[in-house]
Short mmCIF file of C-alpha atoms in Angstrom, two decimals:
data_model
loop_
_atom_site.label_atom_id
_atom_site.label_comp_id
_atom_site.label_asym_id
_atom_site.label_seq_id
_atom_site.Cartn_x
_atom_site.Cartn_y
_atom_site.Cartn_z
CA MET A 13 -54.94 43.52 -66.52
CA LYS A 14 -57.80 42.28 -64.28
CA VAL A 15 -56.32 44.21 -61.35
CA LYS A 16 -56.22 47.32 -63.50
CA ILE A 17 -59.88 46.93 -64.51
CA LEU A 18 -60.88 46.39 -60.87
CA PHE A 19 -58.91 49.47 -59.90
CA VAL A 20 -60.64 51.53 -62.59
CA VAL A 21 -64.10 50.32 -61.54
CA LEU A 22 -63.40 51.15 -57.89
CA SER A 23 -62.01 54.58 -58.87
CA VAL A 24 -65.10 55.32 -60.93
CA ILE A 25 -67.40 54.33 -58.03
CA PHE A 26 -65.28 56.41 -55.66
CA GLN A 27 -65.32 59.35 -58.03
CA LEU A 28 -69.10 59.25 -58.35
CA THR A 29 -69.18 60.24 -54.69
CA GLN A 30 -66.86 63.19 -55.40
CA ALA A 31 -67.13 66.20 -57.65
CA GLN A 32 -66.10 65.37 -61.18
CA LYS A 33 -62.36 65.44 -61.82
CA LEU A 34 -61.41 67.45 -64.89
CA VAL A 35 -59.11 65.94 -67.50
CA CYS A 36 -56.97 67.42 -70.24
CA LYS A 37 -55.14 65.24 -72.78
CA THR A 38 -53.93 67.85 -75.24
CA GLY A 39 -52.24 70.28 -72.89
CA HIS A 40 -49.87 72.68 -74.63
CA ILE A 41 -46.60 73.16 -72.80
CA TRP A 42 -43.78 75.07 -74.46
CA PHE A 43 -40.49 76.55 -73.40
CA TYR A 44 -38.05 79.24 -74.54
CA SER A 45 -34.36 79.62 -74.08
CA HIS A 46 -33.09 83.10 -75.02
CA THR A 47 -29.41 83.88 -75.37
CA PRO A 48 -27.54 86.43 -77.51
CA MET A 49 -26.15 83.44 -79.44
CA GLU A 50 -29.33 81.49 -80.09
CA ASN A 51 -33.07 81.30 -79.39
CA ILE A 52 -34.51 77.86 -78.75
CA GLU A 53 -38.19 77.04 -78.64
CA ALA A 54 -40.03 73.71 -78.33
CA HIS A 55 -43.71 72.76 -78.16
CA ASN A 56 -45.46 69.78 -76.57
CA LYS A 57 -49.16 69.44 -77.39
CA GLN A 58 -49.95 66.17 -75.67
CA ALA A 59 -49.54 66.99 -71.99
CA VAL A 60 -52.00 65.18 -69.74
CA SER A 61 -53.44 66.92 -66.70
CA ILE A 62 -56.00 66.14 -64.04
CA LEU A 63 -57.59 68.85 -61.92
CA ASP A 64 -59.86 68.18 -58.97
CA PRO A 65 -61.98 71.31 -58.38
CA SER A 66 -63.09 70.14 -54.92
CA THR A 67 -59.55 69.85 -53.52
CA GLY A 68 -57.55 72.00 -55.93
CA ASP A 69 -55.28 69.02 -56.64
CA MET A 70 -53.51 69.40 -59.94
CA GLN A 71 -51.27 66.95 -61.80
CA PHE A 72 -49.40 67.14 -65.08
CA SER A 73 -47.60 64.46 -66.99
CA LEU A 74 -45.80 64.81 -70.29
CA LEU A 75 -43.60 62.88 -72.70
CA ILE A 76 -40.16 64.40 -73.32
CA LYS A 77 -40.04 62.95 -76.84
CA ALA A 78 -43.22 64.84 -77.69
CA PHE A 79 -41.40 68.21 -77.57
CA GLU A 80 -41.08 69.43 -81.13
CA PHE A 81 -38.33 71.79 -82.30
CA LYS A 82 -38.08 73.54 -85.68
CA ILE A 83 -34.48 72.41 -86.14
CA ALA A 84 -34.21 68.61 -86.22
CA LEU A 85 -30.73 68.47 -84.67
CA MET A 86 -31.89 70.50 -81.64
CA GLN A 87 -34.56 67.88 -80.93
CA VAL A 88 -31.96 65.11 -81.18
CA HIS A 89 -29.54 66.87 -78.78
CA PHE A 90 -32.37 67.75 -76.38
CA ASN A 91 -33.43 64.10 -76.12
CA GLU A 92 -30.10 62.29 -76.34
CA ASN A 93 -27.66 64.65 -74.61
CA TYR A 94 -29.64 66.84 -72.18
CA MET A 95 -32.83 65.11 -71.13
CA GLU A 96 -31.69 61.48 -71.73
CA SER A 97 -35.28 60.73 -72.65
CA ASP A 98 -34.62 57.04 -73.38
CA LYS A 99 -33.85 56.68 -69.66
CA PHE A 100 -36.37 59.25 -68.40
CA PRO A 101 -39.23 59.46 -70.91
CA LYS A 102 -41.51 61.68 -68.80
CA ALA A 103 -41.68 64.85 -66.75
CA SER A 104 -44.42 65.40 -64.20
CA PHE A 105 -45.90 67.83 -61.74
CA LYS A 106 -47.93 66.89 -58.68
CA GLY A 107 -49.37 69.67 -56.58
CA LYS A 108 -52.33 71.82 -55.81
CA ILE A 109 -53.85 75.24 -56.16
CA THR A 110 -52.99 77.03 -52.93
CA ASN A 111 -56.12 79.17 -53.02
CA PRO A 112 -58.89 77.02 -54.57
CA ASP A 113 -61.63 78.89 -52.69
CA LYS A 114 -60.70 81.99 -54.72
CA VAL A 115 -61.90 80.18 -57.83
CA ASN A 116 -65.59 79.80 -58.54
CA PHE A 117 -65.53 76.76 -60.80
CA LYS A 118 -69.19 77.22 -61.63
CA LYS A 119 -69.03 80.87 -62.66
CA ASP A 120 -67.51 82.13 -65.90
CA GLY A 121 -64.47 84.30 -65.34
CA VAL A 122 -60.70 84.49 -65.12
CA TYR A 123 -59.24 83.75 -61.70
CA GLU A 124 -55.68 84.38 -60.51
CA VAL A 125 -54.21 81.33 -58.84
CA GLU A 126 -51.02 80.11 -57.31
CA VAL A 127 -49.96 76.49 -57.65
CA PHE A 128 -47.48 74.69 -55.45
CA GLY A 129 -46.09 71.19 -55.79
CA ASP A 130 -43.33 68.84 -56.87
CA LEU A 131 -41.86 69.08 -60.36
CA THR A 132 -39.97 66.04 -61.61
CA ILE A 133 -37.63 66.46 -64.57
CA HIS A 134 -34.78 64.13 -65.57
CA ASN A 135 -35.71 61.97 -62.56
CA ILE A 136 -35.00 64.83 -60.10
CA THR A 137 -37.84 66.24 -58.01
CA LYS A 138 -37.92 69.82 -56.73
CA PRO A 139 -40.67 71.85 -55.07
CA VAL A 140 -41.95 74.67 -57.26
CA THR A 141 -44.45 77.49 -57.00
CA ALA A 142 -46.05 79.09 -60.01
CA LYS A 143 -48.58 81.81 -60.62
CA GLY A 144 -51.25 81.40 -63.23
CA THR A 145 -54.85 81.86 -64.19
CA ILE A 146 -57.88 79.63 -64.42
CA GLU A 147 -60.49 80.65 -66.95
CA VAL A 148 -63.95 79.16 -66.52
CA LYS A 149 -66.10 79.23 -69.65
CA GLY A 150 -69.24 77.16 -69.40
CA ALA A 151 -68.32 73.48 -69.15
CA SER A 152 -64.66 74.01 -69.95
CA LEU A 153 -61.82 75.32 -67.89
CA THR A 154 -58.42 76.54 -69.06
CA ALA A 155 -55.36 76.76 -66.84
CA ARG A 156 -52.51 79.00 -67.98
CA SER A 157 -49.19 79.67 -66.39
CA LYS A 158 -45.72 80.99 -67.09
CA PHE A 159 -42.81 80.08 -64.84
CA VAL A 160 -39.08 79.44 -65.00
CA VAL A 161 -37.01 76.30 -64.65
CA THR A 162 -33.26 76.12 -64.08
CA PRO A 163 -31.89 73.07 -65.96
CA HIS A 164 -28.96 72.87 -63.56
CA ASP A 165 -31.35 72.13 -60.67
CA TYR A 166 -32.40 68.92 -62.43
CA ASP A 167 -28.88 67.70 -63.20
CA ILE A 168 -29.27 68.61 -66.86
CA ALA A 169 -25.70 68.94 -68.00
CA ILE A 170 -25.02 71.53 -70.67
CA PRO A 171 -21.57 70.96 -72.21
CA SER A 172 -19.27 73.99 -72.08
CA ILE A 173 -19.13 74.10 -75.90
CA VAL A 174 -22.80 75.11 -76.10
CA GLU A 175 -23.03 76.98 -72.77
CA GLU A 176 -23.43 80.31 -74.56
CA LYS A 177 -26.31 78.99 -76.66
CA ILE A 178 -28.55 77.72 -73.86
CA ALA A 179 -30.03 79.99 -71.22
CA LYS A 180 -29.32 79.28 -67.55
CA VAL A 181 -33.00 79.78 -66.85
CA ILE A 182 -35.72 78.48 -69.17
CA GLU A 183 -39.15 80.08 -69.50
CA VAL A 184 -41.97 77.49 -69.46
CA ASN A 185 -45.55 78.15 -70.58
CA VAL A 186 -48.63 76.06 -69.91
CA ASP A 187 -52.02 76.23 -71.61
CA ALA A 188 -54.34 73.34 -70.73
CA THR A 189 -58.07 73.09 -71.39
CA TYR A 190 -60.01 70.60 -69.26
CA THR A 191 -63.34 68.89 -69.71
CA ALA A 192 -65.35 66.80 -67.23
CA ASN A 193 -64.05 63.22 -67.08
CA MET B 14 3.08 76.31 -111.12
CA SER B 15 -0.28 76.30 -112.88
CA LYS B 16 -1.03 72.74 -111.72
CA LYS B 17 -0.39 73.74 -108.10
CA ILE B 18 -2.84 76.63 -108.33
CA TRP B 19 -5.52 74.38 -109.82
CA LEU B 20 -5.05 71.90 -106.98
CA ILE B 21 -5.42 74.69 -104.42
CA ILE B 22 -8.59 75.93 -106.13
CA LEU B 23 -9.96 72.35 -106.26
CA PHE B 24 -9.18 71.88 -102.57
CA ILE B 25 -10.94 75.16 -101.65
CA VAL B 26 -13.99 74.27 -103.73
CA LEU B 27 -14.21 70.80 -102.12
CA ALA B 28 -13.84 72.35 -98.66
CA LEU B 29 -16.64 74.83 -99.43
CA ILE B 30 -18.89 72.02 -100.67
CA ALA B 31 -18.17 70.00 -97.52
CA ALA B 32 -18.88 73.02 -95.31
CA PHE B 33 -22.13 73.65 -97.17
CA ILE B 34 -23.23 70.02 -96.71
CA VAL B 35 -22.45 70.16 -92.97
CA TRP B 36 -24.28 73.50 -92.62
CA ARG B 37 -27.35 72.12 -94.42
CA TYR B 38 -27.35 69.03 -92.16
CA THR B 39 -26.91 71.02 -88.94
CA PHE B 40 -29.74 73.40 -89.64
CA ARG B 41 -32.17 71.04 -91.40
CA LYS B 42 -35.76 71.55 -90.36
CA SER B 43 -37.76 68.87 -88.58
CA GLU B 44 -40.23 66.93 -90.67
CA THR B 45 -43.85 67.66 -89.82
CA THR B 46 -44.86 64.07 -90.59
CA ALA B 47 -43.15 60.70 -90.65
CA ALA B 48 -44.57 59.95 -94.12
CA SER B 49 -41.15 59.80 -95.81
CA MET B 50 -39.59 57.57 -93.14
CA LYS B 51 -39.27 53.81 -93.27
CA THR B 52 -41.93 51.99 -91.22
CA ASP B 53 -40.64 49.90 -88.31
CA PHE B 54 -43.91 48.26 -87.20
CA TYR B 55 -47.41 47.58 -88.52
CA LEU B 56 -49.84 47.17 -85.62
CA ASP B 57 -53.43 47.28 -84.44
CA ALA B 58 -54.09 50.13 -82.04
CA SER B 59 -55.38 47.65 -79.43
CA THR B 60 -52.26 45.46 -79.70
CA LEU B 61 -49.94 48.46 -79.28
CA LEU B 62 -51.97 49.71 -76.33
CA ARG B 63 -51.97 46.31 -74.61
CA GLU B 64 -48.18 46.09 -74.85
CA PHE B 65 -47.82 49.43 -73.05
CA GLU B 66 -50.45 48.51 -70.47
CA ASN B 67 -48.80 45.19 -69.68
CA ASN B 68 -45.19 46.33 -69.52
CA GLU B 69 -44.48 49.98 -70.12
CA ASP B 70 -40.71 49.66 -69.81
CA SER B 71 -40.38 46.93 -72.42
CA ALA B 72 -42.88 48.66 -74.71
CA ASN B 73 -40.88 51.90 -74.39
CA TYR B 74 -37.71 50.04 -75.30
CA ARG B 75 -39.42 48.45 -78.28
CA TYR B 76 -41.43 51.38 -79.66
CA LEU B 77 -40.07 54.78 -78.56
CA ASP B 78 -38.86 56.82 -81.55
CA LYS B 79 -39.97 54.07 -83.94
CA VAL B 80 -42.14 54.68 -87.00
CA ILE B 81 -45.40 52.76 -86.59
CA VAL B 82 -48.38 52.30 -88.91
CA VAL B 83 -51.36 51.93 -86.54
CA THR B 84 -54.75 50.62 -87.63
CA GLY B 85 -57.76 51.44 -85.48
CA THR B 86 -61.28 52.77 -85.15
CA VAL B 87 -61.67 56.51 -84.68
CA GLU B 88 -63.53 57.22 -81.45
CA SER B 89 -63.25 61.00 -81.77
CA VAL B 90 -61.56 63.79 -83.70
CA THR B 91 -60.33 66.90 -81.89
CA SER B 92 -58.61 69.91 -83.34
CA ASP B 93 -57.33 73.30 -82.32
CA SER B 94 -55.21 75.97 -83.96
CA LEU B 95 -52.06 73.89 -83.64
CA SER B 96 -52.93 70.27 -84.29
CA VAL B 97 -55.52 67.65 -85.09
CA SER B 98 -55.85 64.47 -82.99
CA LEU B 99 -57.46 61.18 -83.87
CA TYR B 100 -58.35 59.10 -80.82
CA LEU B 101 -58.24 55.43 -81.75
CA LYS B 102 -60.14 53.50 -79.10
CA GLU B 103 -62.35 50.41 -78.88
CA THR B 104 -65.81 51.15 -77.42
CA ASP B 105 -65.29 49.12 -74.24
CA ALA B 106 -61.66 50.14 -73.63
CA ILE B 107 -60.59 52.73 -71.06
CA SER B 108 -57.57 53.87 -73.06
CA GLY B 109 -56.57 54.18 -76.66
CA VAL B 110 -53.96 55.57 -79.03
CA ILE B 111 -53.79 59.33 -79.62
CA CYS B 112 -52.56 60.15 -83.14
CA SER B 113 -51.43 63.76 -83.37
CA PHE B 114 -51.28 65.49 -86.75
CA ASP B 115 -49.84 68.85 -87.68
CA ARG B 116 -52.70 71.19 -88.58
CA ASP B 117 -51.69 71.09 -92.24
CA ALA B 118 -51.27 67.31 -92.35
CA LEU B 119 -54.94 66.48 -91.88
CA ASP B 120 -58.26 68.22 -92.47
CA PRO B 121 -60.44 67.16 -89.51
CA VAL B 122 -63.67 67.30 -91.54
CA THR B 123 -62.48 64.43 -93.72
CA ILE B 124 -62.47 61.94 -90.84
CA GLN B 125 -65.64 60.56 -89.28
CA ALA B 126 -65.94 58.90 -85.91
CA GLY B 127 -66.54 55.16 -86.28
CA THR B 128 -64.36 54.73 -89.38
CA THR B 129 -61.22 52.59 -89.44
CA VAL B 130 -58.01 54.40 -90.34
CA LYS B 131 -54.34 53.59 -90.92
CA VAL B 132 -52.05 56.21 -89.39
CA LYS B 133 -48.26 56.44 -89.74
CA GLY B 134 -46.33 58.23 -87.04
CA ILE B 135 -43.60 58.16 -84.42
CA CYS B 136 -44.28 56.70 -80.98
CA THR B 137 -43.38 59.12 -78.19
CA GLY B 138 -44.68 57.10 -75.24
CA TYR B 139 -47.59 56.33 -72.93
CA LEU B 140 -49.46 58.63 -70.53
CA MET B 141 -53.20 57.89 -70.19
CA ASP B 142 -53.06 56.60 -73.79
CA VAL B 143 -50.30 55.69 -76.22
CA VAL B 144 -49.13 58.83 -78.06
CA ILE B 145 -48.09 58.85 -81.72
CA ASN B 146 -46.73 62.10 -83.19
CA LYS B 147 -45.87 63.49 -86.63
CA CYS B 148 -48.80 61.55 -88.04
CA SER B 149 -49.96 61.19 -91.61
CA LEU B 150 -52.80 59.14 -93.05
CA GLU B 151 -51.81 56.02 -94.91
#
């Protein structure tokens, strides 16, 4: 605990010499799976993200158990059978905006960005690239993106019985609003 | 002859009832709060937080998916179109417990920063703070 406090104090001192990092604790991340058999949708409203405007570094972290489905049984299967969330409770992204100089973090506007980094799901890490936007509005900043994830790439096993009900490629959406730390 | 037909009818009716029960169970909607569930733990927000800070793996094993009634001081209330969050945090602490409510489960204007609340919800884990979902006020 003491080590953690010391670490925090040193980080704060270090950060005071940098531009303020932006933090989001209620990031909205949701995904869709569309098949002729079934449409599946789940929402996570507690994603955490840190964005450093000076370097373009961007990180996301989220809890798998925080994904909410309309149908209770879908949430159970998602956690127990596909994501094994008792073993792997989180998913994360660690990367950066490839073109941070295209974004004027001090001027209101909507900027097109590309983000590149490592996405870790089900304890498997893969490099990903995603396009998105950053909207600057006064003191707040909102990052939005839409990209696709292939469950098979992350060793997420879909049993043949339900193969027809779950899309091979899942559409993921991100909407995160940051404030100064 | 007549008895056989009645047995067949009874069997069909029982099979239909069973099918209906299975169908209802399979497609039942998720609860928006944990209010109707049995509580597994009664804890202070600071105690729960400390357990995750000290040993996340053992705290996960102990608390993930469990129904917890958390008592704590509201540091801030945030809300958007989808949900309302109560941030339970001690003034000198760096982290706290985020209690997330469905928009319909809590009217944000009824909660003031600085008050102590009891919140019932399901623990989904620990990021920068402990996260409790499907919350309702006790």
